[in-house]
Amino acid sequence: MAKKEQRITLYKRIWCKVRYWQSLRDVSDAELASYLQVGERTLHEYDKSAENITLGRVDNLLYITGMDFNELMAL
């Protein structure tokens, strides 16, 4: 039997794109937290397990920055 392949969840993929966008734009953790309307500590929790990030939080980021979801995922 072949070894099971580890898949990357949609939550993790979105969170990696958000962190990548943050590094490209040189946005601080405090500023990103305000865009997502969460605390800085929550950002570090998302780094460990992104499954608690909601689409509402991502939508806040997209609205404030003027991006759309396709732009974020294309990074």
mmCIF file of N, CA, C and O in Angstrom:
data_model
loop_
_atom_site.group_PDB
_atom_site.id
_atom_site.type_symbol
_atom_site.label_atom_id
_atom_site.label_comp_id
_atom_site.label_asym_id
_atom_site.label_seq_id
_atom_site.Cartn_x
_atom_site.Cartn_y
_atom_site.Cartn_z
ATOM 1 N N MET A 1 0.844 -1.186 0.000
ATOM 2 C CA MET A 1 0.000 0.000 0.000
ATOM 3 C C MET A 1 0.889 1.250 0.000
ATOM 4 O O MET A 1 1.868 1.311 0.726
ATOM 5 N N ALA A 2 0.566 2.192 -0.833
ATOM 6 C CA ALA A 2 1.358 3.418 -0.954
ATOM 7 C C ALA A 2 1.165 4.314 0.265
ATOM 8 O O ALA A 2 0.099 4.309 0.891
ATOM 9 N N LYS A 3 2.196 5.038 0.574
ATOM 10 C CA LYS A 3 2.133 5.974 1.692
ATOM 11 C C LYS A 3 1.140 7.090 1.372
ATOM 12 O O LYS A 3 1.136 7.617 0.253
ATOM 13 N N LYS A 4 0.306 7.439 2.344
ATOM 14 C CA LYS A 4 -0.676 8.500 2.122
ATOM 15 C C LYS A 4 0.025 9.840 1.944
ATOM 16 O O LYS A 4 0.952 10.162 2.671
ATOM 17 N N GLU A 5 -0.452 10.580 0.979
ATOM 18 C CA GLU A 5 0.111 11.885 0.688
ATOM 19 C C GLU A 5 -0.500 12.924 1.617
ATOM 20 O O GLU A 5 -1.709 12.954 1.806
ATOM 21 N N GLN A 6 0.326 13.754 2.202
ATOM 22 C CA GLN A 6 -0.149 14.829 3.075
ATOM 23 C C GLN A 6 -0.672 15.953 2.204
ATOM 24 O O GLN A 6 0.029 16.461 1.347
ATOM 25 N N ARG A 7 -1.925 16.329 2.393
ATOM 26 C CA ARG A 7 -2.489 17.392 1.571
ATOM 27 C C ARG A 7 -2.497 18.699 2.340
ATOM 28 O O ARG A 7 -2.567 18.721 3.561
ATOM 29 N N ILE A 8 -2.428 19.779 1.606
ATOM 30 C CA ILE A 8 -2.475 21.113 2.195
ATOM 31 C C ILE A 8 -3.923 21.574 2.157
ATOM 32 O O ILE A 8 -4.528 21.628 1.087
ATOM 33 N N THR A 9 -4.462 21.895 3.325
ATOM 34 C CA THR A 9 -5.862 22.298 3.395
ATOM 35 C C THR A 9 -6.044 23.691 2.808
ATOM 36 O O THR A 9 -5.094 24.467 2.688
ATOM 37 N N LEU A 10 -7.272 23.991 2.458
ATOM 38 C CA LEU A 10 -7.591 25.310 1.910
ATOM 39 C C LEU A 10 -7.277 26.402 2.925
ATOM 40 O O LEU A 10 -6.759 27.457 2.571
ATOM 41 N N TYR A 11 -7.578 26.140 4.197
ATOM 42 C CA TYR A 11 -7.281 27.120 5.246
ATOM 43 C C TYR A 11 -5.788 27.461 5.264
ATOM 44 O O TYR A 11 -5.405 28.620 5.316
ATOM 45 N N LYS A 12 -4.967 26.428 5.235
ATOM 46 C CA LYS A 12 -3.515 26.630 5.282
ATOM 47 C C LYS A 12 -3.026 27.349 4.028
ATOM 48 O O LYS A 12 -2.181 28.235 4.099
ATOM 49 N N ARG A 13 -3.578 26.992 2.882
ATOM 50 C CA ARG A 13 -3.187 27.627 1.628
ATOM 51 C C ARG A 13 -3.513 29.124 1.652
ATOM 52 O O ARG A 13 -2.701 29.959 1.267
ATOM 53 N N ILE A 14 -4.716 29.466 2.122
ATOM 54 C CA ILE A 14 -5.114 30.878 2.229
ATOM 55 C C ILE A 14 -4.204 31.602 3.202
ATOM 56 O O ILE A 14 -3.727 32.704 2.923
ATOM 57 N N TRP A 15 -3.940 30.969 4.361
ATOM 58 C CA TRP A 15 -3.107 31.627 5.364
ATOM 59 C C TRP A 15 -1.683 31.841 4.844
ATOM 60 O O TRP A 15 -1.082 32.892 5.084
ATOM 61 N N CYS A 16 -1.142 30.901 4.109
ATOM 62 C CA CYS A 16 0.197 31.068 3.526
ATOM 63 C C CYS A 16 0.213 32.228 2.534
ATOM 64 O O CYS A 16 1.186 32.992 2.493
ATOM 65 N N LYS A 17 -0.844 32.371 1.768
ATOM 66 C CA LYS A 17 -0.942 33.486 0.821
ATOM 67 C C LYS A 17 -1.019 34.815 1.560
ATOM 68 O O LYS A 17 -0.408 35.805 1.138
ATOM 69 N N VAL A 18 -1.759 34.856 2.669
ATOM 70 C CA VAL A 18 -1.855 36.083 3.465
ATOM 71 C C VAL A 18 -0.489 36.450 4.019
ATOM 72 O O VAL A 18 -0.060 37.611 3.941
ATOM 73 N N ARG A 19 0.214 35.474 4.572
ATOM 74 C CA ARG A 19 1.559 35.739 5.113
ATOM 75 C C ARG A 19 2.530 36.155 4.002
ATOM 76 O O ARG A 19 3.379 37.018 4.207
ATOM 77 N N TYR A 20 2.416 35.555 2.834
ATOM 78 C CA TYR A 20 3.273 35.925 1.709
ATOM 79 C C TYR A 20 2.984 37.361 1.283
ATOM 80 O O TYR A 20 3.905 38.151 1.062
ATOM 81 N N TRP A 21 1.697 37.709 1.183
ATOM 82 C CA TRP A 21 1.305 39.088 0.858
ATOM 83 C C TRP A 21 1.882 40.043 1.889
ATOM 84 O O TRP A 21 2.392 41.110 1.545
ATOM 85 N N GLN A 22 1.816 39.666 3.161
ATOM 86 C CA GLN A 22 2.351 40.499 4.234
ATOM 87 C C GLN A 22 3.843 40.748 4.034
ATOM 88 O O GLN A 22 4.308 41.876 4.185
ATOM 89 N N SER A 23 4.576 39.721 3.677
ATOM 90 C CA SER A 23 6.021 39.902 3.487
ATOM 91 C C SER A 23 6.324 40.738 2.248
ATOM 92 O O SER A 23 7.262 41.538 2.259
ATOM 93 N N LEU A 24 5.541 40.577 1.189
ATOM 94 C CA LEU A 24 5.755 41.383 -0.026
ATOM 95 C C LEU A 24 5.504 42.864 0.229
ATOM 96 O O LEU A 24 6.198 43.722 -0.326
ATOM 97 N N ARG A 25 4.496 43.175 1.020
ATOM 98 C CA ARG A 25 4.096 44.561 1.286
ATOM 99 C C ARG A 25 4.779 45.159 2.521
ATOM 100 O O ARG A 25 4.540 46.305 2.854
ATOM 101 N N ASP A 26 5.599 44.350 3.202
ATOM 102 C CA ASP A 26 6.291 44.783 4.420
ATOM 103 C C ASP A 26 5.296 45.324 5.458
ATOM 104 O O ASP A 26 5.466 46.405 6.011
ATOM 105 N N VAL A 27 4.244 44.542 5.700
ATOM 106 C CA VAL A 27 3.203 44.892 6.663
ATOM 107 C C VAL A 27 3.561 44.250 8.002
ATOM 108 O O VAL A 27 3.925 43.072 8.051
ATOM 109 N N SER A 28 3.460 45.012 9.074
ATOM 110 C CA SER A 28 3.777 44.483 10.400
ATOM 111 C C SER A 28 2.676 43.543 10.874
ATOM 112 O O SER A 28 1.549 43.563 10.364
ATOM 113 N N ASP A 29 2.997 42.730 11.889
ATOM 114 C CA ASP A 29 1.994 41.842 12.464
ATOM 115 C C ASP A 29 0.845 42.640 13.079
ATOM 116 O O ASP A 29 -0.307 42.236 12.974
ATOM 117 N N ALA A 30 1.160 43.767 13.692
ATOM 118 C CA ALA A 30 0.117 44.598 14.307
ATOM 119 C C ALA A 30 -0.852 45.130 13.244
ATOM 120 O O ALA A 30 -2.072 45.131 13.444
ATOM 121 N N GLU A 31 -0.305 45.552 12.123
ATOM 122 C CA GLU A 31 -1.139 46.079 11.052
ATOM 123 C C GLU A 31 -1.990 44.972 10.417
ATOM 124 O O GLU A 31 -3.183 45.160 10.172
ATOM 125 N N LEU A 32 -1.386 43.802 10.190
ATOM 126 C CA LEU A 32 -2.137 42.678 9.642
ATOM 127 C C LEU A 32 -3.251 42.261 10.591
ATOM 128 O O LEU A 32 -4.368 41.984 10.166
ATOM 129 N N ALA A 33 -2.956 42.239 11.880
ATOM 130 C CA ALA A 33 -3.969 41.882 12.874
ATOM 131 C C ALA A 33 -5.136 42.861 12.835
ATOM 132 O O ALA A 33 -6.295 42.454 12.945
ATOM 133 N N SER A 34 -4.845 44.135 12.639
ATOM 134 C CA SER A 34 -5.932 45.116 12.570
ATOM 135 C C SER A 34 -6.753 44.929 11.290
ATOM 136 O O SER A 34 -7.970 45.094 11.305
ATOM 137 N N TYR A 35 -6.105 44.576 10.191
ATOM 138 C CA TYR A 35 -6.831 44.303 8.951
ATOM 139 C C TYR A 35 -7.782 43.121 9.118
ATOM 140 O O TYR A 35 -8.893 43.129 8.604
ATOM 141 N N LEU A 36 -7.312 42.085 9.833
ATOM 142 C CA LEU A 36 -8.115 40.883 10.036
ATOM 143 C C LEU A 36 -9.067 41.016 11.221
ATOM 144 O O LEU A 36 -9.886 40.137 11.452
ATOM 145 N N GLN A 37 -8.906 42.082 11.993
ATOM 146 C CA GLN A 37 -9.694 42.337 13.201
ATOM 147 C C GLN A 37 -9.519 41.220 14.228
ATOM 148 O O GLN A 37 -10.479 40.683 14.777
ATOM 149 N N VAL A 38 -8.253 40.874 14.462
ATOM 150 C CA VAL A 38 -7.884 39.895 15.481
ATOM 151 C C VAL A 38 -6.688 40.447 16.254
ATOM 152 O O VAL A 38 -6.118 41.471 15.881
ATOM 153 N N GLY A 39 -6.291 39.758 17.307
ATOM 154 C CA GLY A 39 -5.098 40.135 18.053
ATOM 155 C C GLY A 39 -3.854 39.542 17.413
ATOM 156 O O GLY A 39 -3.924 38.584 16.639
ATOM 157 N N GLU A 40 -2.710 40.107 17.754
ATOM 158 C CA GLU A 40 -1.442 39.589 17.211
ATOM 159 C C GLU A 40 -1.205 38.147 17.627
ATOM 160 O O GLU A 40 -0.646 37.356 16.869
ATOM 161 N N ARG A 41 -1.623 37.814 18.826
ATOM 162 C CA ARG A 41 -1.457 36.446 19.309
ATOM 163 C C ARG A 41 -2.216 35.459 18.410
ATOM 164 O O ARG A 41 -1.754 34.352 18.161
ATOM 165 N N THR A 42 -3.363 35.873 17.921
ATOM 166 C CA THR A 42 -4.160 35.022 17.038
ATOM 167 C C THR A 42 -3.422 34.737 15.738
ATOM 168 O O THR A 42 -3.529 33.634 15.193
ATOM 169 N N LEU A 43 -2.653 35.703 15.246
ATOM 170 C CA LEU A 43 -1.865 35.467 14.032
ATOM 171 C C LEU A 43 -0.913 34.295 14.226
ATOM 172 O O LEU A 43 -0.759 33.454 13.339
ATOM 173 N N HIS A 44 -0.284 34.239 15.381
ATOM 174 C CA HIS A 44 0.662 33.167 15.657
ATOM 175 C C HIS A 44 -0.056 31.829 15.827
ATOM 176 O O HIS A 44 0.499 30.778 15.501
ATOM 177 N N GLU A 45 -1.283 31.876 16.322
ATOM 178 C CA GLU A 45 -2.088 30.650 16.394
ATOM 179 C C GLU A 45 -2.451 30.167 14.997
ATOM 180 O O GLU A 45 -2.458 28.968 14.735
ATOM 181 N N TYR A 46 -2.757 31.104 14.099
ATOM 182 C CA TYR A 46 -3.046 30.738 12.705
ATOM 183 C C TYR A 46 -1.814 30.121 12.050
ATOM 184 O O TYR A 46 -1.947 29.255 11.190
ATOM 185 N N ASP A 47 -0.615 30.573 12.443
ATOM 186 C CA ASP A 47 0.609 29.987 11.902
ATOM 187 C C ASP A 47 0.704 28.502 12.258
ATOM 188 O O ASP A 47 1.161 27.689 11.474
ATOM 189 N N LYS A 48 0.260 28.166 13.466
ATOM 190 C CA LYS A 48 0.299 26.772 13.915
ATOM 191 C C LYS A 48 -0.817 25.947 13.286
ATOM 192 O O LYS A 48 -0.610 24.820 12.872
ATOM 193 N N SER A 49 -2.019 26.519 13.278
ATOM 194 C CA SER A 49 -3.176 25.815 12.730
ATOM 195 C C SER A 49 -4.142 26.843 12.162
ATOM 196 O O SER A 49 -4.823 27.539 12.911
ATOM 197 N N ALA A 50 -4.205 26.908 10.863
ATOM 198 C CA ALA A 50 -4.999 27.950 10.201
ATOM 199 C C ALA A 50 -6.472 27.604 10.091
ATOM 200 O O ALA A 50 -7.245 28.379 9.543
ATOM 201 N N GLU A 51 -6.885 26.478 10.627
ATOM 202 C CA GLU A 51 -8.272 26.070 10.426
ATOM 203 C C GLU A 51 -9.282 26.928 11.171
ATOM 204 O O GLU A 51 -10.482 26.813 10.919
ATOM 205 N N ASN A 52 -8.840 27.820 12.024
ATOM 206 C CA ASN A 52 -9.771 28.703 12.735
ATOM 207 C C ASN A 52 -9.972 30.051 12.050
ATOM 208 O O ASN A 52 -10.767 30.863 12.507
ATOM 209 N N ILE A 53 -9.235 30.292 10.978
ATOM 210 C CA ILE A 53 -9.429 31.557 10.266
ATOM 211 C C ILE A 53 -10.762 31.484 9.518
ATOM 212 O O ILE A 53 -11.104 30.456 8.949
ATOM 213 N N THR A 54 -11.519 32.560 9.574
ATOM 214 C CA THR A 54 -12.826 32.559 8.910
ATOM 215 C C THR A 54 -12.755 33.352 7.607
ATOM 216 O O THR A 54 -11.880 34.196 7.426
ATOM 217 N N LEU A 55 -13.698 33.076 6.747
ATOM 218 C CA LEU A 55 -13.764 33.828 5.498
ATOM 219 C C LEU A 55 -14.097 35.286 5.770
ATOM 220 O O LEU A 55 -13.696 36.167 5.013
ATOM 221 N N GLY A 56 -14.793 35.549 6.860
ATOM 222 C CA GLY A 56 -15.089 36.930 7.244
ATOM 223 C C GLY A 56 -13.821 37.710 7.534
ATOM 224 O O GLY A 56 -13.697 38.877 7.161
ATOM 225 N N ARG A 57 -12.866 37.066 8.195
ATOM 226 C CA ARG A 57 -11.577 37.719 8.489
ATOM 227 C C ARG A 57 -10.815 37.995 7.199
ATOM 228 O O ARG A 57 -10.257 39.063 7.013
ATOM 229 N N VAL A 58 -10.793 37.015 6.322
ATOM 230 C CA VAL A 58 -10.104 37.191 5.035
ATOM 231 C C VAL A 58 -10.803 38.279 4.228
ATOM 232 O O VAL A 58 -10.150 39.114 3.598
ATOM 233 N N ASP A 59 -12.120 38.311 4.272
ATOM 234 C CA ASP A 59 -12.883 39.330 3.554
ATOM 235 C C ASP A 59 -12.554 40.723 4.081
ATOM 236 O O ASP A 59 -12.449 41.669 3.305
ATOM 237 N N ASN A 60 -12.370 40.871 5.395
ATOM 238 C CA ASN A 60 -11.965 42.164 5.970
ATOM 239 C C ASN A 60 -10.644 42.618 5.364
ATOM 240 O O ASN A 60 -10.491 43.775 4.975
ATOM 241 N N LEU A 61 -9.694 41.707 5.291
ATOM 242 C CA LEU A 61 -8.387 42.028 4.713
ATOM 243 C C LEU A 61 -8.537 42.458 3.261
ATOM 244 O O LEU A 61 -7.973 43.474 2.843
ATOM 245 N N LEU A 62 -9.302 41.708 2.498
ATOM 246 C CA LEU A 62 -9.474 42.011 1.077
ATOM 247 C C LEU A 62 -10.162 43.353 0.878
ATOM 248 O O LEU A 62 -9.784 44.130 0.008
ATOM 249 N N TYR A 63 -11.154 43.648 1.695
ATOM 250 C CA TYR A 63 -11.893 44.905 1.585
ATOM 251 C C TYR A 63 -11.000 46.101 1.905
ATOM 252 O O TYR A 63 -10.968 47.079 1.163
ATOM 253 N N ILE A 64 -10.246 45.998 2.985
ATOM 254 C CA ILE A 64 -9.398 47.111 3.420
ATOM 255 C C ILE A 64 -8.266 47.367 2.431
ATOM 256 O O ILE A 64 -7.917 48.513 2.155
ATOM 257 N N THR A 65 -7.713 46.299 1.878
ATOM 258 C CA THR A 65 -6.577 46.458 0.966
ATOM 259 C C THR A 65 -6.998 46.674 -0.486
ATOM 260 O O THR A 65 -6.159 46.990 -1.323
ATOM 261 N N GLY A 66 -8.278 46.473 -0.792
ATOM 262 C CA GLY A 66 -8.751 46.661 -2.156
ATOM 263 C C GLY A 66 -8.418 45.507 -3.090
ATOM 264 O O GLY A 66 -8.495 45.642 -4.300
ATOM 265 N N MET A 67 -8.033 44.386 -2.519
ATOM 266 C CA MET A 67 -7.721 43.198 -3.314
ATOM 267 C C MET A 67 -8.975 42.370 -3.497
ATOM 268 O O MET A 67 -9.922 42.503 -2.735
ATOM 269 N N ASP A 68 -8.952 41.482 -4.473
ATOM 270 C CA ASP A 68 -10.007 40.482 -4.520
ATOM 271 C C ASP A 68 -9.376 39.116 -4.261
ATOM 272 O O ASP A 68 -8.157 38.965 -4.240
ATOM 273 N N PHE A 69 -10.221 38.137 -4.010
ATOM 274 C CA PHE A 69 -9.748 36.819 -3.607
ATOM 275 C C PHE A 69 -8.838 36.192 -4.660
ATOM 276 O O PHE A 69 -7.831 35.568 -4.328
ATOM 277 N N ASN A 70 -9.172 36.369 -5.922
ATOM 278 C CA ASN A 70 -8.342 35.806 -7.000
ATOM 279 C C ASN A 70 -6.938 36.391 -7.010
ATOM 280 O O ASN A 70 -5.972 35.680 -7.284
ATOM 281 N N GLU A 71 -6.833 37.680 -6.711
ATOM 282 C CA GLU A 71 -5.498 38.307 -6.640
ATOM 283 C C GLU A 71 -4.683 37.700 -5.517
ATOM 284 O O GLU A 71 -3.484 37.444 -5.676
ATOM 285 N N LEU A 72 -5.321 37.504 -4.369
ATOM 286 C CA LEU A 72 -4.627 36.922 -3.220
ATOM 287 C C LEU A 72 -4.136 35.516 -3.554
ATOM 288 O O LEU A 72 -2.976 35.182 -3.302
ATOM 289 N N MET A 73 -4.992 34.716 -4.133
ATOM 290 C CA MET A 73 -4.627 33.325 -4.418
ATOM 291 C C MET A 73 -3.624 33.208 -5.570
ATOM 292 O O MET A 73 -2.948 32.190 -5.695
ATOM 293 N N ALA A 74 -3.520 34.242 -6.398
ATOM 294 C CA ALA A 74 -2.568 34.209 -7.511
ATOM 295 C C ALA A 74 -1.146 34.555 -7.071
ATOM 296 O O ALA A 74 -0.211 34.394 -7.869
ATOM 297 N N LEU A 75 -0.971 35.027 -5.861
ATOM 298 C CA LEU A 75 0.376 35.382 -5.387
ATOM 299 C C LEU A 75 1.265 34.162 -5.337
ATOM 300 O O LEU A 75 0.897 33.093 -5.109
#
